[in-house]
Amino acid sequence: MSSISNAIPLFDPRTGEKDGEIVPATSAEVAQAARELREGQASWAALGLDGRIAVMRRWADAIEANAAKITAAEIRDTGRRRVAREVPFIVAGSIRGWCNQAPEIVARTLYEGTSTVMPSISYRTQLVPYPLVGVISPWNHPFLLSMLDGVPALLAGCALLVKPSEVAPRFAGPVSETIATVPELAAVLRYIVGDGATGQAMIEEVDALCFTGSVPTGRKVAEACARRFIPSFLELGGKDAVIVTGTADIQQAAAAVLKGAVHNSGQMCFATERAYVAREIYEPFVEELKSQASRVALSYPDIEHGHIGPYILARQADIVDAQLEEAVQAGATVEVGGPSQTLGGGRYMPATVVTGVDHSMRLMREETFGPVLPVMPYDSEAEAIALANDSDFGLSGAVIAGSAEEAERIAERMNAGAISIQDTSLTIFIMRDVEKTSFGISGMGGSRMGPNSLLRFFRKKALIRQSGRVIDMDSLAEHNAASHH
Ligand code: NAD
């Protein structure tokens, strides 16, 4: 394979072998794409919401029609099959869901009325989309996260420039084929490839920016957006805590906590990364967790079997191993699992349960992003909540108790944007339904879920009408000042 000097190599997560490369879009190419998309946006906005809905529905059909190719590319991006198979249908379903919900959300946001100060003045609101929105997305859910913000932005009437992660960009090829089959959409939606430099070039061109990724990169993105006075919507990392109370069903709680921690090899922003367990059930809970964790299999050598696929980014294995090793040096015990193993060239990590941890360890403070669950006992509800809240992050969390009421009472006191009750990782099931904002360093810029996910792409404009006589200079003269005394 010939290499262009600035080409970025792609590696198959299952073999570690280089299996392709991308040539990052230059600043000039980004600027050109932005110009073309801006030109297309005027007619896209003029189509109106109903017109855009009709186009988006055709795109959903095209995605499903090309599902096999998208899946094949995403398997090479991620090394996992089940999610890759589902993702075209999840994205198509999300497009149709937004198409169903958008008219009502927009309708109830438009309002009119009369000035409470001067009855001759009335107003109505108009929603004006940002002309060009940029999306910069991470590698852990390539197609899904490239479109989570994108679908509502397109429906709002924005044009969209998307840059997926340079670690997992293969899916963008077959997705672009589906876009090309819908000409009205092709004029306003484009994927480009590249790394951080391409991302920075995008920020210089767009009118609003949606970023999903890590906290350090999110900070750079937010700063660059602030310099241009464009809004940035940031969805960053997490360190989700789960609290398991003494009244919980041990088997069910362990199953939920384990799933939350190791699903998708822990490569989820809302993975369960810390568990706090009431001391009276701590020992049997850890035993149950160990026994369930030891039944979780690596998806190796056969991609069609097992639960845990390879790390998508090989370097992530070193980050997780280092956190684990440091915790062990400081006195923690790996009860089952870890560290990572190299199998067939891929980096894999078994479901890992760690005890003897405390908050001095990076394993309890920093995002891990691997299938690792540190577990800590607590003595009182207040202590459990204090431990859960002792974090810079605040993406989401979970509580499992003997009753939903008990769990909910605790959940109300946790500092995070979404708390799953009696299970973990429930966020994915309510994406269009309910709003959540990230607490702490987990994000910024208003909810990407629920109605606000759509509404954030509009600038709100007021049209203010005078139905009486104009307010002239005489009425504003000093000598005509009304006395307020
Ligand atoms: P990352 O921050 O390394 O990269 C994300 C994107 O930013 C990539 O497309 C990358 O090319 C781009 N980028 C890098 N430097 C840039 C710069 N200077 N300017 C502009 N763009 C730049 O993140 P990642 O490693 O790909 O993804 C994993 C992270 O994403 C984890 O922290 C995870 O928690 C987070 N994440 C968050 C959510 C959420 O909804 N909150 C969802 C999934 C993943």
Coordinates of C-alpha atoms and ligand atoms in Angstrom, one line a residue:
M1 CA 0.0 0.0 0.0
S2 CA 1.5 3.3 -1.0
S3 CA 1.7 6.0 1.6
I4 CA 1.2 9.7 1.2
S5 CA 3.4 11.6 3.6
N6 CA 0.7 13.0 5.8
A7 CA -1.5 9.9 5.5
I8 CA -2.9 8.5 8.8
P9 CA -2.7 4.7 9.1
L10 CA -5.7 2.6 10.1
F11 CA -5.3 -0.6 12.2
D12 CA -7.6 -3.5 12.4
P13 CA -8.5 -3.8 16.1
R14 CA -8.7 -7.6 15.9
T15 CA -5.2 -8.1 14.4
G16 CA -3.3 -5.0 15.1
E17 CA -2.4 -4.9 11.5
K18 CA -2.4 -1.8 9.3
D19 CA -5.3 -2.3 7.0
G20 CA -5.7 1.1 5.3
E21 CA -5.0 4.8 5.7
I22 CA -6.8 8.1 5.3
V23 CA -5.5 11.4 4.0
P24 CA -6.6 14.2 6.3
A25 CA -8.6 17.0 4.7
T26 CA -6.5 20.2 4.6
S27 CA -7.7 23.6 5.8
A28 CA -8.3 24.6 2.2
E29 CA -10.5 21.5 1.6
V30 CA -12.4 22.1 4.8
A31 CA -13.0 25.7 3.8
Q32 CA -14.2 24.6 0.3
A33 CA -16.5 22.1 1.8
A34 CA -17.9 24.7 4.2
R35 CA -18.6 27.1 1.3
E36 CA -20.4 24.5 -0.7
L37 CA -22.5 23.4 2.3
R38 CA -23.4 27.0 3.1
E39 CA -24.6 27.4 -0.5
G40 CA -26.8 24.3 -0.2
Q41 CA -28.2 25.4 3.2
A42 CA -30.4 28.2 1.8
S43 CA -32.6 25.8 -0.1
W44 CA -32.5 23.2 2.7
A45 CA -33.9 25.8 5.1
A46 CA -36.4 27.0 2.5
L47 CA -37.8 23.4 2.2
G48 CA -39.4 23.9 5.6
L49 CA -39.6 21.2 8.3
D50 CA -42.1 19.0 6.4
G51 CA -39.9 19.1 3.3
R52 CA -36.8 18.2 5.3
I53 CA -38.6 15.4 7.1
A54 CA -39.5 13.8 3.7
V55 CA -35.9 13.9 2.6
M56 CA -34.6 12.5 5.9
R57 CA -37.0 9.6 5.7
R58 CA -35.6 8.8 2.3
W59 CA -32.1 8.8 3.8
A60 CA -33.2 6.5 6.6
D61 CA -34.4 4.0 3.9
A62 CA -31.1 4.4 2.0
I63 CA -29.1 3.7 5.2
E64 CA -31.1 0.5 5.8
A65 CA -30.6 -0.5 2.1
N66 CA -26.9 -0.1 2.5
A67 CA -26.8 -1.6 6.0
A68 CA -24.6 -4.6 5.1
K69 CA -21.8 -2.4 3.8
I70 CA -22.0 0.1 6.7
T71 CA -21.8 -2.8 9.1
A72 CA -18.8 -4.4 7.3
A73 CA -16.9 -1.1 7.6
E74 CA -17.9 -0.6 11.2
I75 CA -16.8 -4.1 12.1
R76 CA -13.3 -3.2 10.8
D77 CA -13.5 0.1 12.7
T78 CA -14.4 -1.5 16.0
G79 CA -13.6 -5.2 15.9
R80 CA -17.1 -6.0 17.1
R81 CA -20.0 -7.4 15.2
R82 CA -23.3 -7.2 17.2
V83 CA -23.3 -3.4 17.7
A84 CA -22.0 -2.9 14.1
R85 CA -24.9 -4.9 12.8
E86 CA -27.4 -2.9 14.8
V87 CA -26.1 0.5 14.2
P88 CA -27.5 1.3 10.7
F89 CA -30.9 0.4 12.0
I90 CA -30.5 2.4 15.2
V91 CA -29.5 5.5 13.2
A92 CA -32.3 5.0 10.7
G93 CA -34.7 4.5 13.6
S94 CA -33.4 7.7 15.2
I95 CA -33.9 9.6 12.0
R96 CA -37.6 8.4 11.8
G97 CA -38.1 9.1 15.5
W98 CA -36.9 12.7 15.2
C99 CA -39.0 13.1 12.0
N100 CA -42.0 12.0 14.1
Q101 CA -41.3 14.3 17.1
A102 CA -39.8 17.4 15.5
P103 CA -43.0 19.1 14.3
E104 CA -44.6 19.1 17.7
I105 CA -41.4 20.2 19.5
V106 CA -41.1 23.1 17.0
A107 CA -44.7 24.0 17.2
R108 CA -44.8 24.3 21.0
T109 CA -41.6 26.4 20.9
L110 CA -43.1 29.0 18.6
Y111 CA -45.3 31.5 20.4
E112 CA -46.8 34.9 20.1
G113 CA -48.3 37.5 22.5
T114 CA -48.7 41.1 23.5
S115 CA -46.1 43.2 25.4
T116 CA -46.8 43.2 29.1
V117 CA -45.5 46.8 29.1
M118 CA -47.2 48.4 26.1
P119 CA -50.5 46.8 24.8
S120 CA -50.0 48.2 21.2
I121 CA -46.9 46.0 20.8
S122 CA -47.2 42.4 19.9
Y123 CA -44.6 39.7 19.1
R124 CA -44.0 36.3 17.7
T125 CA -41.0 34.1 17.7
Q126 CA -39.1 32.8 14.7
L127 CA -36.5 29.9 14.8
V128 CA -33.5 30.5 12.6
P129 CA -31.1 27.6 12.2
Y130 CA -27.3 28.0 12.4
P131 CA -26.3 27.8 8.8
L132 CA -23.5 25.4 9.2
V133 CA -22.9 23.0 12.1
G134 CA -19.8 21.0 12.6
V135 CA -19.7 17.6 14.3
I136 CA -16.4 16.1 15.7
S137 CA -16.9 12.6 17.0
P138 CA -14.9 9.8 18.8
W139 CA -14.0 6.3 17.9
N140 CA -16.0 4.2 20.4
H141 CA -19.4 4.4 18.5
P142 CA -18.3 5.6 15.0
F143 CA -21.5 5.9 13.0
L144 CA -23.9 6.5 15.9
L145 CA -21.9 9.3 17.6
S146 CA -21.3 11.0 14.2
M147 CA -25.1 11.4 13.8
L148 CA -26.4 11.8 17.4
D149 CA -26.2 15.6 17.1
G150 CA -26.3 15.6 13.3
V151 CA -29.9 14.3 12.8
P152 CA -31.6 17.0 14.9
A153 CA -29.2 19.6 13.4
L154 CA -30.2 18.7 9.8
L155 CA -33.9 18.7 10.7
A156 CA -33.5 22.1 12.2
G157 CA -32.4 23.3 8.8
C158 CA -28.6 23.5 9.3
A159 CA -26.0 22.2 6.9
L160 CA -23.7 19.7 8.5
L161 CA -20.0 18.9 8.2
V162 CA -18.9 15.8 10.1
K163 CA -15.5 14.7 11.0
P164 CA -15.3 11.2 12.6
S165 CA -12.3 10.0 14.6
E166 CA -9.2 9.2 12.6
V167 CA -9.1 5.9 14.6
A168 CA -12.4 4.6 13.2
P169 CA -13.4 6.4 10.0
R170 CA -14.1 3.5 7.6
F171 CA -17.8 3.6 8.1
A172 CA -18.0 7.1 6.6
G173 CA -17.4 5.6 3.1
P174 CA -20.5 3.5 2.8
V175 CA -22.5 6.2 4.8
S176 CA -21.5 8.8 2.2
E177 CA -22.8 6.4 -0.5
T178 CA -26.2 6.6 1.1
I179 CA -26.1 10.4 1.2
A180 CA -25.2 10.5 -2.5
T181 CA -28.5 8.7 -3.3
V182 CA -30.5 11.6 -1.7
P183 CA -29.5 14.7 -3.7
E184 CA -31.3 17.3 -1.5
L185 CA -29.4 15.9 1.5
A186 CA -26.0 15.6 -0.4
A187 CA -26.1 19.4 -0.8
V188 CA -26.0 19.9 3.0
L189 CA -24.4 16.9 4.6
R190 CA -20.8 15.9 4.1
Y191 CA -18.3 13.6 5.9
I192 CA -14.6 14.5 5.8
V193 CA -11.7 12.6 7.4
G194 CA -8.8 13.8 9.4
D195 CA -7.4 14.2 12.9
G196 CA -7.2 17.1 15.3
A197 CA -5.7 19.5 12.8
T198 CA -8.7 18.9 10.5
G199 CA -11.0 19.3 13.5
Q200 CA -9.4 22.7 14.3
A201 CA -9.8 23.8 10.7
M202 CA -13.5 22.9 10.9
I203 CA -13.9 25.1 14.0
E204 CA -12.7 28.1 11.9
E205 CA -15.5 27.5 9.4
V206 CA -18.7 26.5 11.2
D207 CA -21.4 28.5 13.1
A208 CA -21.8 26.0 15.9
L209 CA -19.8 22.9 16.9
C210 CA -20.9 19.6 18.5
F211 CA -18.0 17.6 20.0
T212 CA -18.1 14.2 21.5
G213 CA -14.8 13.0 22.9
S214 CA -12.3 13.3 25.8
V215 CA -12.0 16.1 28.3
P216 CA -8.6 17.3 27.2
T217 CA -9.6 17.6 23.6
G218 CA -13.0 19.1 24.6
R219 CA -11.1 21.9 26.4
K220 CA -9.2 22.7 23.2
V221 CA -12.4 22.7 21.2
A222 CA -14.2 24.9 23.6
E223 CA -11.4 27.4 23.7
A224 CA -11.2 27.5 19.9
C225 CA -15.0 28.0 19.7
A226 CA -14.9 30.7 22.3
R227 CA -12.4 32.6 20.3
R228 CA -14.8 32.7 17.4
F229 CA -17.9 33.3 19.7
I230 CA -19.6 30.2 18.3
P231 CA -21.5 27.9 20.6
S232 CA -19.9 24.5 21.4
F233 CA -21.9 21.6 22.6
L234 CA -19.5 19.3 24.4
E235 CA -20.2 15.7 25.4
L236 CA -17.1 14.4 27.2
G237 CA -15.9 11.7 29.4
G238 CA -17.5 10.1 32.5
K239 CA -16.6 8.3 35.7
D240 CA -20.1 6.9 36.4
A241 CA -20.7 5.6 39.9
V242 CA -23.2 3.0 40.9
I243 CA -24.5 2.7 44.5
V244 CA -25.8 -0.7 45.5
T245 CA -27.7 -0.6 48.8
G246 CA -28.0 -3.4 51.5
T247 CA -31.5 -4.2 50.4
A248 CA -30.7 -4.9 46.8
D249 CA -31.1 -8.3 45.1
I250 CA -27.5 -9.4 45.0
Q251 CA -27.7 -11.5 41.8
Q252 CA -29.6 -8.9 39.8
A253 CA -27.5 -6.0 41.1
A254 CA -24.3 -7.8 40.2
A255 CA -25.6 -8.5 36.7
A256 CA -26.6 -4.8 36.1
V257 CA -23.3 -3.5 37.5
L258 CA -21.2 -5.9 35.5
K259 CA -23.1 -5.2 32.3
G260 CA -22.6 -1.4 32.9
A261 CA -18.9 -1.9 33.4
V262 CA -17.9 -4.3 30.7
H263 CA -20.4 -3.9 27.8
N264 CA -18.6 -2.8 24.7
S265 CA -15.3 -3.6 26.5
G266 CA -16.0 -0.6 28.8
Q267 CA -15.5 1.8 25.8
M268 CA -18.6 3.8 26.6
C269 CA -18.8 7.3 28.0
F270 CA -21.5 6.1 30.4
A271 CA -19.8 2.9 31.4
T272 CA -20.1 2.1 35.1
E273 CA -16.6 2.8 36.4
R274 CA -17.0 2.7 40.2
A275 CA -19.2 0.7 42.4
Y276 CA -20.1 1.5 46.1
V277 CA -21.7 -1.4 47.9
A278 CA -23.3 -1.4 51.3
R279 CA -21.0 -3.2 53.7
E280 CA -23.6 -5.7 54.9
I281 CA -23.8 -7.2 51.4
Y282 CA -20.3 -6.3 50.2
E283 CA -18.7 -9.8 50.5
P284 CA -21.5 -11.8 48.9
F285 CA -21.9 -9.1 46.3
V286 CA -18.2 -9.3 45.3
E287 CA -18.4 -13.1 45.2
E288 CA -21.4 -12.9 42.9
L289 CA -19.7 -10.3 40.8
K290 CA -16.6 -12.5 40.5
S291 CA -18.5 -15.5 39.5
Q292 CA -20.6 -13.6 36.9
A293 CA -17.4 -11.8 35.6
S294 CA -15.6 -15.1 35.1
R295 CA -18.4 -16.2 32.8
V296 CA -17.9 -13.2 30.5
A297 CA -15.9 -14.4 27.5
L298 CA -13.6 -12.6 25.2
S299 CA -14.9 -12.4 21.7
Y300 CA -11.8 -14.2 20.4
P301 CA -10.9 -15.9 18.2
D302 CA -14.3 -16.0 16.7
I303 CA -16.0 -12.6 16.3
E304 CA -19.4 -14.4 16.4
H305 CA -18.9 -15.6 20.0
G306 CA -18.1 -14.1 23.4
H307 CA -19.0 -10.8 25.0
I308 CA -15.9 -8.6 25.1
G309 CA -14.2 -7.5 21.8
P310 CA -10.8 -6.0 21.4
Y311 CA -9.9 -2.4 22.4
I312 CA -10.6 -0.3 19.3
L313 CA -7.5 1.8 20.0
A314 CA -4.5 -0.4 21.0
R315 CA -3.1 2.5 23.1
Q316 CA -6.2 2.4 25.3
A317 CA -5.1 -1.0 26.6
D318 CA -1.9 0.6 27.9
I319 CA -3.8 3.4 29.6
V320 CA -6.1 0.9 31.4
D321 CA -3.3 -1.4 32.3
A322 CA -1.3 1.5 33.8
Q323 CA -4.3 2.5 36.0
L324 CA -4.7 -1.0 37.2
E325 CA -1.1 -1.6 37.9
E326 CA -0.9 1.7 39.9
A327 CA -3.9 0.6 41.9
V328 CA -2.3 -2.8 42.7
Q329 CA 0.9 -1.0 43.7
A330 CA -1.1 1.1 46.1
G331 CA -2.7 -2.0 47.7
A332 CA -5.7 -3.0 45.4
T333 CA -6.5 -6.6 44.6
V334 CA -7.5 -7.8 41.1
E335 CA -10.2 -10.3 42.0
V336 CA -10.8 -11.5 38.5
G337 CA -9.6 -10.5 35.0
G338 CA -7.0 -8.0 33.9
P339 CA -4.4 -6.9 32.7
S340 CA -4.8 -6.8 28.9
Q341 CA -3.8 -9.7 26.7
T342 CA -2.5 -9.7 23.1
L343 CA -4.4 -12.3 21.2
G344 CA -3.9 -12.7 17.4
G345 CA -2.4 -9.2 17.4
G346 CA -5.5 -7.6 19.0
R347 CA -5.5 -6.2 22.6
Y348 CA -8.2 -7.7 24.8
M349 CA -9.1 -7.3 28.4
P350 CA -11.2 -9.8 30.3
A351 CA -14.0 -8.5 32.7
T352 CA -12.0 -7.2 35.6
V353 CA -13.2 -6.8 39.2
V354 CA -10.9 -4.8 41.6
T355 CA -11.2 -4.5 45.4
G356 CA -9.2 -2.7 48.1
V357 CA -9.5 0.6 46.2
D358 CA -9.7 4.2 47.4
H359 CA -10.1 7.6 46.0
S360 CA -6.3 8.3 46.0
M361 CA -6.1 6.0 43.0
R362 CA -6.4 7.1 39.4
L363 CA -8.6 4.1 38.9
M364 CA -11.2 5.8 41.0
R365 CA -10.7 9.3 39.7
E366 CA -9.9 9.3 36.0
E367 CA -11.8 7.9 33.2
T368 CA -10.7 4.3 32.6
F369 CA -12.6 3.3 29.4
G370 CA -12.0 -0.4 29.8
P371 CA -13.9 -3.4 31.2
V372 CA -12.8 -2.7 34.8
L373 CA -14.9 -2.4 37.8
P374 CA -13.4 -1.2 41.1
V375 CA -15.7 -1.9 44.1
M376 CA -15.7 -0.2 47.4
P377 CA -17.7 -0.8 50.6
Y378 CA -19.6 1.9 52.4
D379 CA -21.2 2.2 55.8
S380 CA -23.9 4.8 55.5
E381 CA -26.1 6.2 52.8
A382 CA -24.6 9.6 53.3
E383 CA -21.1 8.1 52.8
A384 CA -22.2 6.4 49.6
I385 CA -23.5 9.6 48.2
A386 CA -20.4 11.6 49.2
L387 CA -18.2 9.0 47.5
A388 CA -20.3 8.9 44.4
N389 CA -20.2 12.7 44.3
D390 CA -16.4 12.9 44.9
S391 CA -15.6 13.2 41.3
D392 CA -14.8 15.9 38.7
F393 CA -17.1 14.1 36.3
G394 CA -20.9 14.1 36.3
L395 CA -22.1 12.4 33.1
S396 CA -24.4 9.8 34.6
G397 CA -24.7 7.1 37.4
A398 CA -26.9 4.4 38.8
V399 CA -28.5 3.2 42.0
I400 CA -29.7 -0.3 42.8
A401 CA -31.8 -0.9 45.9
G402 CA -34.4 -3.2 47.3
S403 CA -37.1 -0.8 46.0
A404 CA -37.2 1.8 43.2
E405 CA -38.4 4.3 45.8
E406 CA -35.3 3.8 48.0
A407 CA -33.0 4.0 44.9
E408 CA -34.7 7.1 43.6
R409 CA -34.3 8.9 46.9
I410 CA -30.5 8.3 46.6
A411 CA -30.5 9.2 42.9
E412 CA -31.9 12.6 43.6
R413 CA -28.8 13.5 45.6
M414 CA -26.3 12.3 43.0
N415 CA -24.5 15.0 41.0
A416 CA -24.8 13.7 37.5
G417 CA -27.0 14.3 34.5
A418 CA -28.8 11.0 34.3
I419 CA -29.2 8.4 37.0
S420 CA -30.4 4.9 36.1
I421 CA -32.6 3.3 38.8
Q422 CA -32.6 -0.4 39.4
D423 CA -30.3 -1.0 36.3
T424 CA -27.3 0.7 34.7
S425 CA -26.7 2.6 31.4
L426 CA -30.4 3.3 30.7
T427 CA -29.5 6.6 29.0
I428 CA -29.6 5.1 25.5
F429 CA -33.3 4.3 25.8
I430 CA -34.5 7.8 26.3
M431 CA -32.4 9.8 23.9
R432 CA -35.2 11.8 22.2
D433 CA -37.5 11.7 25.2
V434 CA -35.9 13.5 28.1
E435 CA -33.3 16.2 28.6
K436 CA -30.1 15.8 30.6
T437 CA -27.1 18.1 31.0
S438 CA -23.7 16.9 31.9
F439 CA -22.5 18.0 35.4
G440 CA -18.9 19.0 36.1
I441 CA -16.3 18.4 33.4
S442 CA -18.4 15.8 31.6
G443 CA -19.8 18.4 29.2
M444 CA -21.2 21.8 28.4
G445 CA -23.7 23.5 26.3
G446 CA -27.2 22.3 27.1
S447 CA -28.9 18.9 26.7
R448 CA -28.2 16.9 23.6
M449 CA -31.1 14.7 24.5
G450 CA -34.9 15.4 24.5
P451 CA -36.5 18.4 22.8
N452 CA -33.5 20.7 23.5
S453 CA -31.4 18.4 21.3
L454 CA -33.3 19.9 18.3
L455 CA -34.0 23.4 19.8
R456 CA -30.3 24.1 20.4
F457 CA -29.7 24.4 16.7
F458 CA -32.0 27.4 16.3
R459 CA -31.3 30.9 17.2
K460 CA -34.4 32.4 18.6
K461 CA -35.6 35.6 16.9
A462 CA -38.4 37.9 18.1
L463 CA -40.5 39.8 15.5
I464 CA -41.9 42.8 17.4
R465 CA -44.9 44.6 15.9
Q466 CA -46.2 48.1 16.7
S467 CA -49.9 48.4 16.1
G468 CA -50.4 51.8 17.6
R469 CA -48.8 55.2 16.7
V470 CA -45.0 55.2 16.4
I471 CA -43.1 56.3 19.4
D472 CA -41.8 59.6 18.3
M473 CA -39.1 61.9 19.7
D474 CA -41.6 64.2 21.3
S475 CA -42.9 61.5 23.5
L476 CA -39.3 60.8 24.5
A477 CA -38.4 64.5 25.2
E478 CA -37.1 65.5 28.6
H479 CA -39.8 68.1 29.0
N480 CA -42.5 65.5 28.5
A481 CA -41.1 63.1 31.1
A482 CA -43.8 61.5 33.1
S483 CA -43.4 61.8 36.8
H484 CA -43.1 58.5 38.6
H485 CA -43.4 60.1 42.0
Ligands
NAD1 P1 -10.7 12.3 21.5 O1 -11.0 13.5 22.4 O2 -9.3 11.8 21.5 O3 -11.1 12.6 20.0 C1 -12.4 13.0 19.7 C2 -12.4 13.7 18.3 O4 -11.7 14.9 18.4 C3 -11.7 12.9 17.2 O5 -12.5 13.1 16.0 C4 -10.4 13.7 17.1 O6 -9.8 13.6 15.8 C5 -10.8 15.1 17.4 N1 -9.7 16.0 17.8 C6 -8.5 15.7 18.4 N2 -7.8 16.8 18.7 C7 -8.6 17.8 18.3 C8 -8.4 19.2 18.3 N3 -7.3 19.8 18.8 N4 -9.4 20.0 17.8 C9 -10.5 19.5 17.3 N5 -10.7 18.1 17.2 C10 -9.8 17.3 17.7 O7 -11.7 11.2 22.0 P2 -11.7 9.7 21.6 O8 -10.5 9.0 22.3 O9 -11.9 9.5 20.2 O10 -13.1 9.2 22.3 C11 -13.1 8.7 23.6 C12 -13.7 9.7 24.6 O11 -14.9 10.2 24.1 C13 -13.9 9.3 26.0 O12 -13.4 10.3 26.9 C14 -15.4 9.1 26.1 O13 -15.9 9.2 27.4 C15 -15.8 10.2 25.2 N6 -17.2 10.0 24.8 C16 -18.2 10.8 25.3 C17 -19.5 10.6 25.0 C18 -20.6 11.4 25.6 O14 -21.7 11.4 25.0 N7 -20.4 12.1 26.6 C19 -19.8 9.5 24.1 C20 -18.8 8.7 23.6 C21 -17.5 9.0 24.0

